[in-house]
XYZ file of C-alpha atoms in Angstrom:
559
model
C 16.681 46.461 14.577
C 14.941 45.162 11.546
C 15.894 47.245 8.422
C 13.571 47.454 5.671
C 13.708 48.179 1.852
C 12.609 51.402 0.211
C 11.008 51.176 -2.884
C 9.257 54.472 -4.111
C 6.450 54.836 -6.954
C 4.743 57.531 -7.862
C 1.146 55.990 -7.040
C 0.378 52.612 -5.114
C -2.409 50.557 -5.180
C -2.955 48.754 -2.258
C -5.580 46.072 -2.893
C -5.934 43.677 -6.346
C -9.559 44.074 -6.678
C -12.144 45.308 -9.447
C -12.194 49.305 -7.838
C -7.885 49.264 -7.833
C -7.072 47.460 -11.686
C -9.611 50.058 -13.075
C -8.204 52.877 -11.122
C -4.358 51.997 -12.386
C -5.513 50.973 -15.880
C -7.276 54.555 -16.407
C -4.598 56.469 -14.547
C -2.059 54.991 -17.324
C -4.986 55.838 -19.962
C -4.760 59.051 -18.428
C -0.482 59.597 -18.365
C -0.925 58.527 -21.980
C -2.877 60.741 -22.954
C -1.013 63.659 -20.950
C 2.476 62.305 -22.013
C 3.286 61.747 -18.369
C 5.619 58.843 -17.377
C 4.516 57.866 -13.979
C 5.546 54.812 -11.986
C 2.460 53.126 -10.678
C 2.537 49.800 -8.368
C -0.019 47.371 -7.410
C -0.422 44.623 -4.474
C -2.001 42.481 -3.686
C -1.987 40.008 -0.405
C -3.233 36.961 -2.644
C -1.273 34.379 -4.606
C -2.234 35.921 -7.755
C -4.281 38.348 -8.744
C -8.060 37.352 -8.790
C -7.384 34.525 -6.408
C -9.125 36.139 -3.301
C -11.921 37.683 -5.129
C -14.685 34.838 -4.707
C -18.122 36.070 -6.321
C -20.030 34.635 -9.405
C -22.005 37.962 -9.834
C -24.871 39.874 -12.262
C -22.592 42.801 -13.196
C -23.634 46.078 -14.559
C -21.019 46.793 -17.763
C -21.548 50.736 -17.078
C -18.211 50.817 -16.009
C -15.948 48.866 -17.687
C -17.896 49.692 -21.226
C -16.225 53.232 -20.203
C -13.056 51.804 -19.618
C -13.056 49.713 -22.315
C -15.547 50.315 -24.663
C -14.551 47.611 -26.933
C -14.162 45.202 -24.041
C -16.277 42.058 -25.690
C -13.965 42.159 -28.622
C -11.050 42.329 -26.224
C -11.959 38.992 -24.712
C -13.948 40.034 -21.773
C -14.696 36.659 -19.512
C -18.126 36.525 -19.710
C -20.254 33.620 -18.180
C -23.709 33.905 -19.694
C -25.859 36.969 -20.349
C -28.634 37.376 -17.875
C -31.949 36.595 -20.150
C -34.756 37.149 -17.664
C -34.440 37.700 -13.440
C -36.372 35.859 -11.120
C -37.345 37.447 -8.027
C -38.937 34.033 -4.671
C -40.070 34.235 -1.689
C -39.675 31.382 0.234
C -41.158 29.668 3.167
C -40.336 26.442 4.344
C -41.706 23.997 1.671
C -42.727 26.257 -0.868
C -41.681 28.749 -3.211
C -43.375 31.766 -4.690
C -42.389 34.070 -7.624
C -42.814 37.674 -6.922
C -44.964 39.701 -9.559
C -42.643 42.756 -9.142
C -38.727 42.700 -9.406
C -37.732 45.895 -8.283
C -36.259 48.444 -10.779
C -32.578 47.722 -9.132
C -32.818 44.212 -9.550
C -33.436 44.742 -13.474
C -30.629 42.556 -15.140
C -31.722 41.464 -18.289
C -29.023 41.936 -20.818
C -26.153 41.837 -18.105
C -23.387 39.531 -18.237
C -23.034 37.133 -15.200
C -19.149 36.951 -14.671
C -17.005 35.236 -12.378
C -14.691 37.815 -10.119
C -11.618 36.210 -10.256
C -11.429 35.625 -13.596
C -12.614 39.699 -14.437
C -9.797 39.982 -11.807
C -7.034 38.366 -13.954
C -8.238 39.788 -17.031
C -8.068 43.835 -15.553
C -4.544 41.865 -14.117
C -3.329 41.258 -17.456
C -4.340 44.608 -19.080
C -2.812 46.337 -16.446
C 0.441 44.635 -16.258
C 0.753 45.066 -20.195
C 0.290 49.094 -19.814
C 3.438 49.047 -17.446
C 2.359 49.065 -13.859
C 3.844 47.010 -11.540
C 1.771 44.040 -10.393
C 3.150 42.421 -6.934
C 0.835 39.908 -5.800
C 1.851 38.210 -2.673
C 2.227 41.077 -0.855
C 0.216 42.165 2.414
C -0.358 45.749 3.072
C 0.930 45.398 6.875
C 1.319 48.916 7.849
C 0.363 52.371 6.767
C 3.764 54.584 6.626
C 3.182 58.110 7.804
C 5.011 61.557 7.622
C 6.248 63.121 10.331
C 2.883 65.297 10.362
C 1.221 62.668 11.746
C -1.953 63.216 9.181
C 0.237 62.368 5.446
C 0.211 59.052 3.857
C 3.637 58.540 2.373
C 2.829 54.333 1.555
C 2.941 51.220 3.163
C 5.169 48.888 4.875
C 4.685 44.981 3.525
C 4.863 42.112 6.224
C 7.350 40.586 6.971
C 7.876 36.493 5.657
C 9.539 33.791 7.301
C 8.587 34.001 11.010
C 7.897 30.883 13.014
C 5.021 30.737 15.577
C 6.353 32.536 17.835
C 6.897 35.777 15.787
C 11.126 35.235 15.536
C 12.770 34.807 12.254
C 13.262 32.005 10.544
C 16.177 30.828 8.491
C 14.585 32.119 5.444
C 13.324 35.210 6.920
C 12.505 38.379 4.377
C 11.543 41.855 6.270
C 8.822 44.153 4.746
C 9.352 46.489 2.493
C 8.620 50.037 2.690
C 6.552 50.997 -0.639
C 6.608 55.062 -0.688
C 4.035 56.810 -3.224
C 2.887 60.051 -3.845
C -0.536 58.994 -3.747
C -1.532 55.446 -1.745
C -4.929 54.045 -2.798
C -6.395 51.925 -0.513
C -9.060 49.562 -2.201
C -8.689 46.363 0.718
C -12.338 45.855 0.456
C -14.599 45.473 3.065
C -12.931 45.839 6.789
C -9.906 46.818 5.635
C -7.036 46.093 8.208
C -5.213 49.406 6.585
C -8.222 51.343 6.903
C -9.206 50.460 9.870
C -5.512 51.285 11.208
C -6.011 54.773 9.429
C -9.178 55.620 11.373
C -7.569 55.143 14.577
C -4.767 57.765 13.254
C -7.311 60.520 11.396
C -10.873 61.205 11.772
C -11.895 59.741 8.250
C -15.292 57.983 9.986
C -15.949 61.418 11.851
C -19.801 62.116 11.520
C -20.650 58.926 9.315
C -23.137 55.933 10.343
C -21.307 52.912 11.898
C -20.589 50.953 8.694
C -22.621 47.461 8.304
C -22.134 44.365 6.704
C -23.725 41.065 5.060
C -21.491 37.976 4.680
C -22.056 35.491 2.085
C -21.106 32.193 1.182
C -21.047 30.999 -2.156
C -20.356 28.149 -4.013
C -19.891 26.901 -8.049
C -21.621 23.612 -8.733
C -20.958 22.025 -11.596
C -24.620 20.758 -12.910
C -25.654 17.912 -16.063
C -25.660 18.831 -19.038
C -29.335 18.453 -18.750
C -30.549 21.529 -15.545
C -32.849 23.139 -14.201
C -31.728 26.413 -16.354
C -31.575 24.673 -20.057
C -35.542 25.557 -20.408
C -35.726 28.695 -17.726
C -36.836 32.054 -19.119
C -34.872 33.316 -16.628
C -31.305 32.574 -15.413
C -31.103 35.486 -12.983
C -32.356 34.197 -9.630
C -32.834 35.976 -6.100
C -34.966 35.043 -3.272
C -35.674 36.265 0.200
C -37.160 34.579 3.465
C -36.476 31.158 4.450
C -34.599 30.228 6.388
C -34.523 33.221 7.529
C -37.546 35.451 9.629
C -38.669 38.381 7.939
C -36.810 40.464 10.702
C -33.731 39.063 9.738
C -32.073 40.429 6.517
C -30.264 38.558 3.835
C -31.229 36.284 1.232
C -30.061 33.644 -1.811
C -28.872 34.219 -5.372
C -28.340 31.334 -8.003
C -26.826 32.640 -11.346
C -26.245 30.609 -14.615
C -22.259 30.378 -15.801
C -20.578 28.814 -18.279
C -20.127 25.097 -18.797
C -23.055 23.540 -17.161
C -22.197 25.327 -13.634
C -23.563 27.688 -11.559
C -23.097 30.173 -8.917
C -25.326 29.788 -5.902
C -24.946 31.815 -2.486
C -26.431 33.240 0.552
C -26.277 36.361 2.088
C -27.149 37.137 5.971
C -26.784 40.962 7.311
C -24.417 41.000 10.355
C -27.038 43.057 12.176
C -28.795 40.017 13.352
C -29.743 39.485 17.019
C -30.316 35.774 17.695
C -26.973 34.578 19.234
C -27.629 31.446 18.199
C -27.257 31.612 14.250
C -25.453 29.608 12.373
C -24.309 31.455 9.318
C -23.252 27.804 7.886
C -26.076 26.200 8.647
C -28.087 29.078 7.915
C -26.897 28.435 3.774
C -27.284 24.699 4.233
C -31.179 25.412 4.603
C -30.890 27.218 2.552
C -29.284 24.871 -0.122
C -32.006 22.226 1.423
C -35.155 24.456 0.319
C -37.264 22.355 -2.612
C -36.629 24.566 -4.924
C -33.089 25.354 -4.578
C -32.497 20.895 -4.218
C -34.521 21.000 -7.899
C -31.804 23.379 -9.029
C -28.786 21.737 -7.646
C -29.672 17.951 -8.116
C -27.144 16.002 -9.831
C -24.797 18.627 -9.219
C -21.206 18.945 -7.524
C -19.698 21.658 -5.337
C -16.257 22.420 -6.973
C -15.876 25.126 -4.872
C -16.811 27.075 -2.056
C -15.802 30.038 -0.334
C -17.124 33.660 1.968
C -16.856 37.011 2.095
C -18.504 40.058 4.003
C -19.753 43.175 2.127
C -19.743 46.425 3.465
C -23.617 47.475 2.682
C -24.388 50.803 4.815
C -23.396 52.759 1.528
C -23.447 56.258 0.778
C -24.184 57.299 4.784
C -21.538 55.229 6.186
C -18.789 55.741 3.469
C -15.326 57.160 5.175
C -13.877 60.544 4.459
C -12.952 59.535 0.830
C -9.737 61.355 0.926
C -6.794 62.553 3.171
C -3.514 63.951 2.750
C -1.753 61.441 0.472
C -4.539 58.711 0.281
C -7.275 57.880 -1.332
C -9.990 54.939 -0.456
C -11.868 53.119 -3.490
C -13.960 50.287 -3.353
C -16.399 47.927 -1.003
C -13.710 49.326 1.828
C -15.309 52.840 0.982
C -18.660 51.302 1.532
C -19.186 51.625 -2.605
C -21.722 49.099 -2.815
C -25.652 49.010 -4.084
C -27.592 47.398 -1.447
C -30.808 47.191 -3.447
C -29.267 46.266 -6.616
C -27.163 43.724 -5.038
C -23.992 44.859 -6.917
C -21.069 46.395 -6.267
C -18.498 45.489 -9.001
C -18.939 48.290 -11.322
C -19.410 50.923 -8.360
C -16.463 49.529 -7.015
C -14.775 50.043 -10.524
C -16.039 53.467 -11.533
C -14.402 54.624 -8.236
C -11.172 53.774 -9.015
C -11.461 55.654 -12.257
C -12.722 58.443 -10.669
C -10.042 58.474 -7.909
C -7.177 57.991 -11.056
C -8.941 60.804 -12.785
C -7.998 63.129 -9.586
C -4.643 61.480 -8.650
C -3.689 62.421 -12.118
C -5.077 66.267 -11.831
C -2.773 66.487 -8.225
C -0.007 65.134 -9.797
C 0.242 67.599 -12.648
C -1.000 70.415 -9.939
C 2.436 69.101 -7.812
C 0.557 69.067 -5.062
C -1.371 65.675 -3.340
C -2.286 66.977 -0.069
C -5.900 66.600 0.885
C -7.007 69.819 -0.769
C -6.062 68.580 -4.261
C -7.359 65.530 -3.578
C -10.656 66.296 -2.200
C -12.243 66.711 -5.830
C -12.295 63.033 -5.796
C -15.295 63.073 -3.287
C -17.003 65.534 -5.656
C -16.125 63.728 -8.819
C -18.013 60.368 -6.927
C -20.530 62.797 -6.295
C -21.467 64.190 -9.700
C -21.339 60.395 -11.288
C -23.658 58.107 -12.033
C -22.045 56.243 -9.221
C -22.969 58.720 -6.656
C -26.603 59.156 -8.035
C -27.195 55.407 -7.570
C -25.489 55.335 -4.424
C -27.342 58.359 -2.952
C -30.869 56.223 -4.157
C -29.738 53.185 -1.924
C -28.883 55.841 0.696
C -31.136 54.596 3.790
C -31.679 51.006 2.227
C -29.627 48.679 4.258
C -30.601 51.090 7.352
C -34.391 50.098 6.798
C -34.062 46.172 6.190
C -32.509 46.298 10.103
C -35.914 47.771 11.199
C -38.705 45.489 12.237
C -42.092 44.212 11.578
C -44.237 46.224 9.419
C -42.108 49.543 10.035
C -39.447 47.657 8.076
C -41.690 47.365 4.810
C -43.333 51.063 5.171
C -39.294 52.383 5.138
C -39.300 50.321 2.301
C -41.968 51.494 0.057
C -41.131 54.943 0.756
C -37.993 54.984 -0.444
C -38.885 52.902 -3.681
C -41.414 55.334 -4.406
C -39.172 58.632 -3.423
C -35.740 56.979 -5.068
C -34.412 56.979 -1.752
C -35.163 59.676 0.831
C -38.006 57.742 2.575
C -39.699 58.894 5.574
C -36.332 59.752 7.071
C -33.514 61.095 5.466
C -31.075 59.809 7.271
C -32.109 56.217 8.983
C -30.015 55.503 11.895
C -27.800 52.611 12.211
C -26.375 49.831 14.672
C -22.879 48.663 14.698
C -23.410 44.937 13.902
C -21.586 43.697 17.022
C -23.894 45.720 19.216
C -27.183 43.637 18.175
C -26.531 40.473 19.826
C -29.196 39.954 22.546
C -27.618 37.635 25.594
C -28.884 34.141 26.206
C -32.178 34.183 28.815
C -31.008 32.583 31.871
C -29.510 29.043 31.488
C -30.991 28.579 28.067
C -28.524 26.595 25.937
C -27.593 27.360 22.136
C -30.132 26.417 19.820
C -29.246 25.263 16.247
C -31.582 25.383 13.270
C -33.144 22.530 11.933
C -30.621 19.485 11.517
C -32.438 17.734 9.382
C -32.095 20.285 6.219
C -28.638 21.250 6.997
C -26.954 18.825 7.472
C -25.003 17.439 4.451
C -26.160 13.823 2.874
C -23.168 11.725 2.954
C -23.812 10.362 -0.927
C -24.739 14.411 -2.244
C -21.817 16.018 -3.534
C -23.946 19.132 -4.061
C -24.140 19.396 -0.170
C -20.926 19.553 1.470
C -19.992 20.174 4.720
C -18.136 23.875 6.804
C -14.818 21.840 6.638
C -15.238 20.348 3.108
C -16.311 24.136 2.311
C -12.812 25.613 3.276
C -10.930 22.502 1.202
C -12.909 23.655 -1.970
C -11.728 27.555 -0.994
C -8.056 26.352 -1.788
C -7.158 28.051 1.310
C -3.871 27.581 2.376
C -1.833 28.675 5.662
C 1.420 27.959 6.669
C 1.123 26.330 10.149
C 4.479 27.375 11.877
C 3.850 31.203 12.076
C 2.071 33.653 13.829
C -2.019 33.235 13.865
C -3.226 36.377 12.103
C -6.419 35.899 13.532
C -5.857 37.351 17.562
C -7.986 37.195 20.377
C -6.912 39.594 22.904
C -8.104 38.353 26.386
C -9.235 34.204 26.159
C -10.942 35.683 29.822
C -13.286 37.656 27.716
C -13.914 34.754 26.550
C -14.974 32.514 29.276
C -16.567 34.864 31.786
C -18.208 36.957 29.396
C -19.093 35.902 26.205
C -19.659 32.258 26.418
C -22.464 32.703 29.803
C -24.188 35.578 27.585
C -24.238 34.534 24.289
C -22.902 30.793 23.981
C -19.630 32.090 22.241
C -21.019 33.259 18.564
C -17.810 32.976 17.047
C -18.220 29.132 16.910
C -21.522 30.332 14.431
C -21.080 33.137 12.680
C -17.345 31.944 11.513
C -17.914 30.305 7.587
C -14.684 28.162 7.872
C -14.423 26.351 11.594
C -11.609 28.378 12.602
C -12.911 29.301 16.164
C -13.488 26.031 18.502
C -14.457 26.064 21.587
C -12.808 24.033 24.304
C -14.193 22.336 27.032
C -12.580 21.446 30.805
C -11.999 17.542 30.967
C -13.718 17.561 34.659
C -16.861 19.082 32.487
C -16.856 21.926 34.666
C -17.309 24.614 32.095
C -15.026 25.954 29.185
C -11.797 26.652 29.085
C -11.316 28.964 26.084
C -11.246 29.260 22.218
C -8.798 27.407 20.458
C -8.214 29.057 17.345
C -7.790 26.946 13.686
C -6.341 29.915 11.849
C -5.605 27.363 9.063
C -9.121 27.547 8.246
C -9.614 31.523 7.607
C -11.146 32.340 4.141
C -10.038 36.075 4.908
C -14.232 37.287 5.344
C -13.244 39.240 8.474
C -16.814 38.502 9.759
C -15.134 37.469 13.376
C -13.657 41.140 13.519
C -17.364 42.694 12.858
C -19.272 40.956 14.550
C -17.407 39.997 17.814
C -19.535 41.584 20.546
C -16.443 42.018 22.752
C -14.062 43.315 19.863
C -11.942 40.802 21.253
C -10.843 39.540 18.315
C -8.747 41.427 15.275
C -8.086 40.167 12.317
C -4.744 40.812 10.781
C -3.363 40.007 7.144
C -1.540 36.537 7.411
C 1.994 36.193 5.474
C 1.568 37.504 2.049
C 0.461 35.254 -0.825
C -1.603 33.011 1.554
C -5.407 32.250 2.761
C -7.677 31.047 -0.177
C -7.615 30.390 -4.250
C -10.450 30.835 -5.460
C -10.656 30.098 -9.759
C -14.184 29.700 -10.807
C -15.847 31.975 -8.910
């Protein structure tokens, strides 16, 4: 029997993202201030902090100019400063600037960042107040009480195992990290999370949660670009290539050093089994006006990621008995802003602000801990998450219903016609194949790559740019349950999906040699950027995603 470690801490932070280095920084603001001497941990399943956080975003400084109000003059990493926002819609060929950016999308005077580098810098500040930083390390398994319903920390995977799942010569068992207080800030689809709602009712009564997934790129452009004479250096755009039932849409954002940060977004609620999420960004990248943008450019590097989007309806049960949840994983995200970072962040704070109450009280049982949901509640956090409320529920709807939902709740900040829009779980949209009709893939002419255009690269190209790294000899953390499923089910009804709506190639389907039909999914774990889309939108929930050995999956640096 495997014997594991004990380490205990007074608070652990599960998760190295924006929502988790606020909420330790400002609970050691707050033991400062209190003279407390607390012992506060952080993990993180990446290489280094920052390195899975893949975004070049428009973020709103509310946040961290309350965290650190001086944070400019304390060397901030800010790409540009968003001058003016430019709001397309696109069709095919042509391109056409709305007269009306919507008050959310308002950016002007906002500094475009890039994640992972915010990442490393909240890293750094945090590591200098004291806490504990330990990236490298997977959250594998929430540790219980013998209650059944108390979060006493988490157990860490284990390292060294071959294929099979047996130890290696070099073999290192988890650890069991014991808290106080565990915050959970995984981000979206958290495998923790998701492990805890099976254990306590935390989704009881809330909308299925729903999710976009993006992929997004830094190109490195001439000195000479399309944004040296823009008035604007904030762009968004909606339509092609996708239908106006279908919702998602593009963002290109100025950075630093002649680059930029271009991506696509596509809701996981779509029903066409046949969409290529891939292929879907390459027409994207194909469009006239993004090719004037990008031409002359590079890709130096690529990578994906799903957002949880249902917001303030679909967020869990924000606290239980020894846990807290901060973050996208909490669904703390503005759909109609298209931010999350500093919701994300001001979450954290909020949840270190309570933590720290509970600890003083001597008591960090759900009760004491329940003033965290108020505390979101109260904040300008909660305000603008109660306006996007029933956003994300009314792009699903369709044809001129969708646009009526719309306008409603722009004009009513919110409410709409109904207070309360029901949602879909995204891997209940998918309507089957009709009768022998074979997969159909978008146009091939605008996506696929030109051999000679470095700005255009291809899915596998895409997942060398990620850095993403996997050690071949161990378990695949990517698991599908019954390869039957597979065969008789999914592939005659919807052409097996996975080999579409996966960003980095890692499902591939498998063909008989006789040609007499399939024989199964062969699975290229190698290739997993960590976006978790497979688990969400797998119509079968055949497939679970699991964290891979700590400290692996992708780098990302620029963006």
């Amino acid at each position: 029997m495997t014997t594991h470690e004990t380490i205990e801490f007074d608070v652990l932070f599960v998760g190295g993202g924006p929502a988790n280095l606020a909420g330790a920084i400002r609970l050691m603001q707050l033991a400062a201030e209190k003279g407390q001497e607390l012992e506060v941990a952080l993990i993180d399943k990446g290489a280094a902090i920052g390195s899975h956080a893949i975004s070049g975003a428009v973020m709103n400084p509310a946040a961290i100019a309350e965290l650190f109000p001086d944070y400019l003059a304390q060397g901030f990493p800010v790409e540009q400063t968003v001058r003016g926002d430019g709001f397309f819609f696109l069709t095919s060929q042509r391109s056409f600037k709305m007269p009306l950016v919507p008050r959310q999308m308002h950016n002007a005077g906002f500094p475009i960042v890039s994640l992972s580098r915010v990442c490393r810098w909240l890293g750094d500040k945090a590591e200098a107040m004291g806490i504990n930083i330990f990236p490298g390390f997977d959250g594998k398994e929430i540790l219980m009480a013998d209650d059944g319903i108390t979060v006493t920390g988490v157990r860490t995977g284990d390292k060294g195992l071959d294929k099979d799942g047996k130890p290696k010569p070099n073999f290192e068992p988890g650890i069991d990290l014991l808290a106080r207080v565990t915050v959970l800030g995984e981000g979206a689809r958290g495998s923790l999370m998701k492990a805890l709602a099976e254990k306590l009712p935390i989704r009881s009564g809330r909308l299925p949660e729903v999710f976009e997934t993006g992929i997004k790129e830094v190109i490195q452009l001439p000195e000479n670009h399309f944004f040296s004479g823009s008035a604007f250096n904030d762009i968004h755009t909606m339509g092609f290539p996708l239908d106006l039932d279908t919702p998602g849409g593009g963002f290109v954002y100025e950075m630093a050093k002649n680059r930029i940060a271009l991506g696509f977004l596509v809701a996981l609620g779509y029903e066409n089994p046949s969409l290529d999420i891939y292929d879907t960004f390459m027409r994207f990248k194909g469009h006239p006006m993004i090719r004037n943008i990008i031409r002359g450019g590079k890709v130096v590097e690529q990578g994906a990621r799903a957002v949880s989007t249902g917001g303030w309806f679909s967020m869990p049960r924000l606290a239980v008995d020894g846990a807290l949840f901060t973050g996208n994983g909490a669904a703390m995200h503005s759909t109609p802003a298209i931010k999350g970072i500093h919701l994300a962040m001001k979450s954290g704070m909020l949840a270190a602000e309570t933590i720290m109450d509970a600890l003083v009280a001597g008591n960090t049982n759900r009760r004491s801990l329940d003033g965290y949901d108020q505390r979101i509640e109260a904040s300008w956090a909660g305000a603008e998450l109660r306006e996007g409320r029933n956003f994300a529920q009314a792009l699903a709807k369709k044809g001129p219903l969708k646009w009526v939902h719309l306008a409603a709740q722009y004009i009513s900040k919110g409410k709409g016609l109904i207070d309360r829009l029901s949602a879909m779980d995204d891997a209940t949209t998918l309507t089957p194949l009709k009768g022998d009709a074979a997969v159909t893939r978008p146009d091939p002419e605008q996506s696929k790559p030109a051999k000679d255009d470095p700005a255009m690269v291809d899915k596998l190209t895409g997942v060398y740019l990620s850095g993403t790294i996997h050690r071949e000899d161990q378990p695949s953390h990517v698991l599908i349950h019954d390869q039957r499923v597979c065969v008789e089910k999914c592939y005659p009804t919807y052409g097996s999906p996975c080999t579409r709506f996966c960003p980095g190639d890692v499902y591939e389907l498998e063909t008989r040699k006789d040609g007499s039909g399939i024989k199964g999914i062969k699975l290229n774990f190698t290739n997993c950027l960590h976006c978790k889309t497979c688990e969400i939108k797998d119509p079968f929930h055949n497939v679970t995603w699991t964290c891979p050995e700590g400290g692996e999956g992708p780098n990302y640096k620029q963006a």
